[in-house]
């Protein structure tokens, strides 16, 4: 695993990206975005989120979007699910991959899902059980792994405890989220190393927001540590609406550019991804484009 040259990108732009954009995109534009992403060679594209539409109005059209997207064989389209109600909504439109989410910080969980860490885990135990019965794959997110907007420091031991619990409950993959992008490389490495003592590295992913421009450096140290699954967002859009100060995820174009430059494979066509990023930035009427997109646009 650690010596593998292949990195799987989990594209989260249509969910993590759009959930925090002020511009509300219509469902047909979201569908077009996901269809474009499907043609780039990405293997995993998080499509939307079946959370409460009162909490995240940007994704209130989750059912319409999920129904409308082209499901390319071999590509998985996970959706975020906070509770059984969300699971049922996701299943009604045929989702076969879901993601449940909690955090290593109590304070953030309260703001984000109105529950403590333990309550949130209790809430998704029946979701995981039902998913197992339905042969639905479950990914688990742990947020605030390198810092919390409300609590500040988050002890690594708390990250390890929550990640291990989610893995034991049956999540096939645990994504470690630096929700507000405060992490730096040495801290990212130490956190990943500690979690990997309890959860196999092959079941871990990293998820960096890029608030202070640290995401690529953090990803690099985590690759050196052995991780081979990286979450990123086309055009670097988004952030969490319930994490004060959170900016977009690291841009997928920048991650793919770095990985290919290091001789690693992703299966992603960078030109198609860059074109998709530029197209999305135009839909959002703002310059969220990645460094690669900006450089190519400037050179054209
Ligand atoms: P609550 O208000 O405590 O829930 O919200 P409730 O169970 O009391 O329900 C209140 C109302 O919401 C009821 O409707 C329910 O039916 C409805 P009412 O009777 O008032 O008309 N409701 C739902 N409707 C549709 N779908 C559902 C659903 N559930 C309840 N699934 C809840 C609790 C968890 C629902 C809410 O807090 C919520 O939806 N939070 C989501 C917040 C969110 O999406 N945050 C962003 C995602 S996490 C993230 O971005 C981090 C990540 O990227 C990793 C990282 O960066 O660290 C993953
Ligand atoms: Mg996120």
Coordinates of N, CA and C in Angstrom, one line a residue, residues 152-274:
X152 N -10.5 25.3 19.5 CA -9.1 25.5 19.3 C -8.4 24.2 19.1
X153 N -7.4 23.9 20.0 CA -6.6 22.7 19.9 C -7.5 21.4 20.0
X154 N -7.2 20.4 19.2 CA -8.0 19.2 19.3 C -6.9 18.1 19.6
X155 N -7.0 17.4 20.8 CA -6.0 16.4 21.1 C -6.0 15.3 20.0
X156 N -4.8 14.8 19.6 CA -4.7 13.7 18.7 C -5.4 12.5 19.2
X157 N -5.4 12.3 20.5 CA -6.0 11.1 21.1 C -7.5 11.1 20.8
X158 N -8.1 12.3 20.7 CA -9.6 12.3 20.4 C -9.8 11.9 19.0
X159 N -8.9 12.4 18.1 CA -9.0 12.0 16.7 C -8.9 10.5 16.5
X160 N -7.9 9.9 17.2 CA -7.7 8.5 17.1 C -8.9 7.7 17.6
X161 N -9.4 8.2 18.8 CA -10.6 7.5 19.4 C -11.8 7.4 18.4
X162 N -12.1 8.6 17.9 CA -13.3 8.7 17.0 C -13.1 7.9 15.7
X163 N -11.9 8.0 15.1 CA -11.6 7.3 13.9 C -11.7 5.8 14.1
X164 N -11.1 5.3 15.2 CA -11.1 3.9 15.5 C -12.5 3.4 15.7
X165 N -13.3 4.2 16.4 CA -14.7 3.8 16.6 C -15.5 3.7 15.3
X166 N -15.3 4.6 14.4 CA -16.0 4.6 13.1 C -15.6 3.4 12.3
X167 N -14.3 3.1 12.4 CA -13.8 1.9 11.6 C -14.4 0.6 12.2
X168 N -14.4 0.6 13.6 CA -14.9 -0.7 14.2 C -16.4 -0.8 13.9
X169 N -17.1 0.3 13.7 CA -18.5 0.2 13.4 C -18.8 -0.2 12.0
X170 N -17.8 -0.2 11.2 CA -18.0 -0.7 9.8 C -17.8 0.2 8.7
X171 N -17.3 1.4 9.0 CA -16.9 2.3 7.8 C -15.7 1.7 7.1
X172 N -15.8 1.6 5.8 CA -14.7 1.0 5.1 C -13.6 2.0 4.9
X173 N -13.8 3.3 5.0 CA -12.8 4.2 4.8 C -13.1 5.4 5.8
X174 N -12.0 5.9 6.4 CA -12.1 7.0 7.3 C -11.4 8.2 6.7
X175 N -12.1 9.3 6.5 CA -11.5 10.5 5.9 C -11.2 11.5 7.1
X176 N -10.0 11.9 7.2 CA -9.6 12.8 8.3 C -9.6 14.2 7.8
X177 N -10.5 15.0 8.4 CA -10.7 16.3 7.8 C -10.1 17.5 8.6
X178 N -9.3 18.3 7.9 CA -8.8 19.5 8.5 C -9.8 20.6 8.1
X179 N -10.9 20.6 8.8 CA -12.1 21.4 8.4 C -11.9 22.9 8.1
X180 N -11.0 23.4 8.9 CA -10.7 24.9 8.8 C -9.3 25.2 8.3
X181 N -8.6 24.1 7.9 CA -7.4 24.4 7.2 C -6.3 25.0 8.0
X182 N -6.2 24.6 9.3 CA -5.2 25.2 10.2 C -4.0 24.4 10.3
X183 N -4.0 23.2 9.8 CA -2.9 22.2 10.0 C -1.7 22.6 9.2
X184 N -0.5 22.2 9.7 CA 0.7 22.3 9.1 C 1.4 20.9 8.9
X185 N 2.4 20.8 8.1 CA 2.8 19.4 7.7 C 3.2 18.6 8.9
X186 N 4.0 19.0 9.8 CA 4.5 18.2 10.9 C 3.3 17.7 11.7
X187 N 2.4 18.6 12.0 CA 1.2 18.2 12.8 C 0.3 17.2 12.0
X188 N 0.2 17.4 10.7 CA -0.6 16.5 9.8 C 0.0 15.1 9.9
X189 N 1.3 15.1 9.7 CA 2.0 13.8 9.7 C 1.8 13.0 11.1
X190 N 2.0 13.8 12.2 CA 1.9 13.2 13.5 C 0.5 12.6 13.7
X191 N -0.5 13.4 13.3 CA -1.9 13.0 13.5 C -2.2 11.7 12.7
X192 N -1.8 11.7 11.4 CA -2.0 10.5 10.5 C -1.3 9.3 11.1
X193 N 0.0 9.5 11.5 CA 0.8 8.4 12.1 C 0.0 7.8 13.3
X194 N -0.5 8.7 14.2 CA -1.2 8.2 15.4 C -2.4 7.4 15.0
X195 N -3.2 7.9 14.0 CA -4.4 7.2 13.7 C -4.1 5.9 13.0
X196 N -3.0 5.9 12.2 CA -2.7 4.6 11.5 C -2.2 3.5 12.4
X197 N -1.9 3.9 13.7 CA -1.6 2.8 14.7 C -2.8 2.0 15.0
X198 N -4.0 2.6 14.8 CA -5.3 1.9 15.2 C -6.2 1.6 14.0
X199 N -6.0 2.3 12.9 CA -6.8 2.0 11.7 C -5.8 1.8 10.6
X200 N -6.0 0.7 9.8 CA -5.0 0.5 8.7 C -4.9 1.6 7.8
X201 N -3.7 1.9 7.4 CA -3.4 3.1 6.5 C -4.3 2.9 5.2
X202 N -4.5 1.7 4.7 CA -5.2 1.5 3.5 C -6.7 1.9 3.6
X203 N -7.1 2.1 4.9 CA -8.5 2.5 5.1 C -8.6 4.0 5.4
X204 N -7.5 4.8 5.3 CA -7.5 6.2 5.6 C -7.4 7.1 4.4
X205 N -8.1 8.2 4.5 CA -8.0 9.3 3.5 C -7.8 10.6 4.2
X206 N -7.2 11.5 3.5 CA -7.0 12.9 4.0 C -7.8 13.9 3.3
X207 N -8.3 14.9 4.0 CA -9.3 15.9 3.5 C -8.8 17.3 4.1
X208 N -8.1 18.0 3.2 CA -7.6 19.3 3.7 C -8.3 20.5 3.1
X209 N -8.8 21.4 3.9 CA -9.2 22.7 3.4 C -7.9 23.6 3.4
X210 N -8.0 24.6 2.6 CA -6.7 25.3 2.2 C -6.7 26.7 2.7
X211 N -7.2 27.0 3.9 CA -7.3 28.4 4.4 C -6.0 29.1 4.4
X212 N -5.0 28.4 4.8 CA -3.7 29.1 5.0 C -2.7 28.6 3.9
X213 N -3.2 28.0 2.8 CA -2.3 27.5 1.8 C -1.4 26.4 2.1
X214 N -1.8 25.6 3.1 CA -1.0 24.5 3.6 C -1.4 23.1 3.1
X215 N -2.5 23.1 2.3 CA -3.0 21.8 2.0 C -2.1 20.9 1.2
X216 N -1.5 21.5 0.1 CA -0.6 20.6 -0.7 C 0.6 20.1 0.1
X217 N 1.2 21.0 0.9 CA 2.3 20.5 1.8 C 1.8 19.4 2.8
X218 N 0.6 19.6 3.3 CA 0.1 18.6 4.2 C -0.1 17.3 3.5
X219 N -0.7 17.4 2.3 CA -0.9 16.1 1.5 C 0.4 15.4 1.2
X220 N 1.4 16.2 0.9 CA 2.7 15.6 0.5 C 3.3 14.8 1.8
X221 N 3.2 15.4 2.9 CA 3.7 14.7 4.1 C 2.9 13.4 4.4
X222 N 1.6 13.5 4.1 CA 0.7 12.4 4.4 C 1.0 11.3 3.3
X223 N 1.3 11.7 2.1 CA 1.7 10.7 1.1 C 3.0 10.0 1.5
X224 N 3.9 10.7 2.1 CA 5.2 10.1 2.5 C 4.9 9.2 3.7
X225 N 3.9 9.5 4.5 CA 3.5 8.6 5.6 C 2.8 7.4 5.1
X226 N 2.2 7.4 3.9 CA 1.7 6.2 3.3 C 0.2 6.3 2.9
X227 N -0.4 7.4 3.0 CA -1.9 7.5 2.6 C -1.9 7.5 1.1
X228 N -3.0 6.9 0.6 CA -3.1 6.9 -0.9 C -4.5 7.3 -1.3
X229 N -5.3 7.9 -0.5 CA -6.6 8.4 -0.8 C -6.7 9.9 -0.4
X230 N -7.0 10.8 -1.3 CA -6.9 12.2 -1.1 C -8.3 12.8 -1.5
X231 N -8.9 13.6 -0.6 CA -10.1 14.3 -1.0 C -9.7 15.7 -1.5
X232 N -10.4 16.1 -2.5 CA -10.2 17.5 -3.0 C -11.4 17.9 -3.8
X233 N -11.4 19.2 -4.1 CA -12.6 19.8 -4.7 C -12.2 20.6 -6.0
X234 N -12.9 20.2 -7.1 CA -12.5 20.9 -8.3 C -12.7 22.4 -8.2
X235 N -11.7 23.2 -8.6 CA -11.8 24.6 -8.5 C -11.5 25.1 -7.1
X236 N -11.3 24.2 -6.2 CA -11.1 24.7 -4.8 C -12.3 25.4 -4.1
X237 N -13.5 24.9 -4.5 CA -14.7 25.6 -4.0 C -15.0 25.2 -2.6
X238 N -15.8 26.0 -1.9 CA -16.5 25.6 -0.8 C -15.9 25.7 0.6
X239 N -16.3 24.8 1.5 CA -16.0 24.9 2.9 C -17.3 24.5 3.7
X240 N -17.2 24.4 5.0 CA -18.3 24.0 5.8 C -19.0 25.2 6.4
X241 N -20.3 25.3 6.1 CA -21.1 26.5 6.6 C -21.1 26.6 8.1
X242 N -20.8 25.5 8.8 CA -20.9 25.6 10.3 C -19.5 25.6 10.9
X243 N -18.5 25.9 10.1 CA -17.1 26.0 10.6 C -16.6 27.5 10.3
X244 N -16.7 28.3 11.3 CA -16.4 29.7 11.1 C -15.0 29.9 10.4
X245 N -14.9 30.6 9.3 CA -13.6 30.9 8.7 C -13.2 29.8 7.7
X246 N -13.9 28.7 7.6 CA -13.4 27.7 6.7 C -13.5 28.1 5.2
X247 N -12.4 27.9 4.5 CA -12.5 28.2 3.1 C -12.5 26.9 2.3
X248 N -12.3 27.0 1.0 CA -12.5 25.9 0.2 C -11.5 24.7 0.4
X249 N -11.9 23.6 -0.1 CA -10.9 22.4 -0.1 C -9.8 22.7 -1.0
X250 N -8.7 22.0 -0.8 CA -7.6 22.0 -1.8 C -8.2 21.7 -3.2
X251 N -7.7 22.4 -4.2 CA -8.3 22.2 -5.6 C -7.8 20.9 -6.1
X252 N -8.7 20.2 -6.7 CA -8.3 18.9 -7.3 C -7.3 19.0 -8.4
X253 N -7.4 20.1 -9.2 CA -6.4 20.3 -10.3 C -5.0 20.4 -9.7
X254 N -4.9 21.1 -8.6 CA -3.6 21.3 -8.0 C -3.0 20.0 -7.5
X255 N -3.9 19.2 -6.9 CA -3.5 17.9 -6.3 C -3.0 17.0 -7.5
X256 N -3.8 16.9 -8.5 CA -3.5 16.0 -9.6 C -2.2 16.5 -10.3
X257 N -2.1 17.8 -10.5 CA -0.8 18.3 -11.1 C 0.4 17.9 -10.2
X258 N 0.3 18.1 -8.9 CA 1.4 17.7 -8.1 C 1.7 16.2 -8.2
X259 N 0.7 15.4 -8.1 CA 0.9 13.9 -8.1 C 1.5 13.5 -9.4
X260 N 1.0 14.0 -10.5 CA 1.5 13.6 -11.8 C 3.0 14.0 -11.9
X261 N 3.2 15.2 -11.4 CA 4.6 15.8 -11.4 C 5.6 14.9 -10.6
X262 N 5.0 14.2 -9.6 CA 5.8 13.3 -8.8 C 5.9 11.9 -9.4
X263 N 5.3 11.7 -10.6 CA 5.3 10.4 -11.2 C 4.3 9.4 -10.6
X264 N 3.3 10.0 -9.9 CA 2.3 9.1 -9.3 C 1.1 9.1 -10.3
X265 N 0.3 8.1 -10.2 CA -0.9 8.0 -11.2 C -2.2 8.3 -10.4
X266 N -3.1 8.9 -11.1 CA -4.5 9.1 -10.5 C -5.6 8.6 -11.5
X267 N -5.2 8.3 -12.7 CA -6.3 8.0 -13.7 C -7.1 9.2 -14.2
X268 N -6.7 10.4 -13.7 CA -7.5 11.6 -14.1 C -6.8 12.3 -15.2
X269 N -7.6 12.7 -16.2 CA -7.1 13.5 -17.3 C -7.1 15.0 -16.8
X270 N -5.9 15.5 -16.6 CA -5.8 16.8 -16.0 C -6.4 17.9 -16.9
X271 N -6.2 17.8 -18.2 CA -6.8 18.8 -19.1 C -8.3 18.9 -18.9
X272 N -9.0 17.7 -18.9 CA -10.4 17.7 -18.8 C -10.8 18.3 -17.4
X273 N -10.0 18.0 -16.4 CA -10.3 18.5 -15.0 C -10.2 20.0 -15.0
X274 N -9.1 20.5 -15.6 CA -8.9 22.0 -15.6 C -10.0 22.7 -16.3

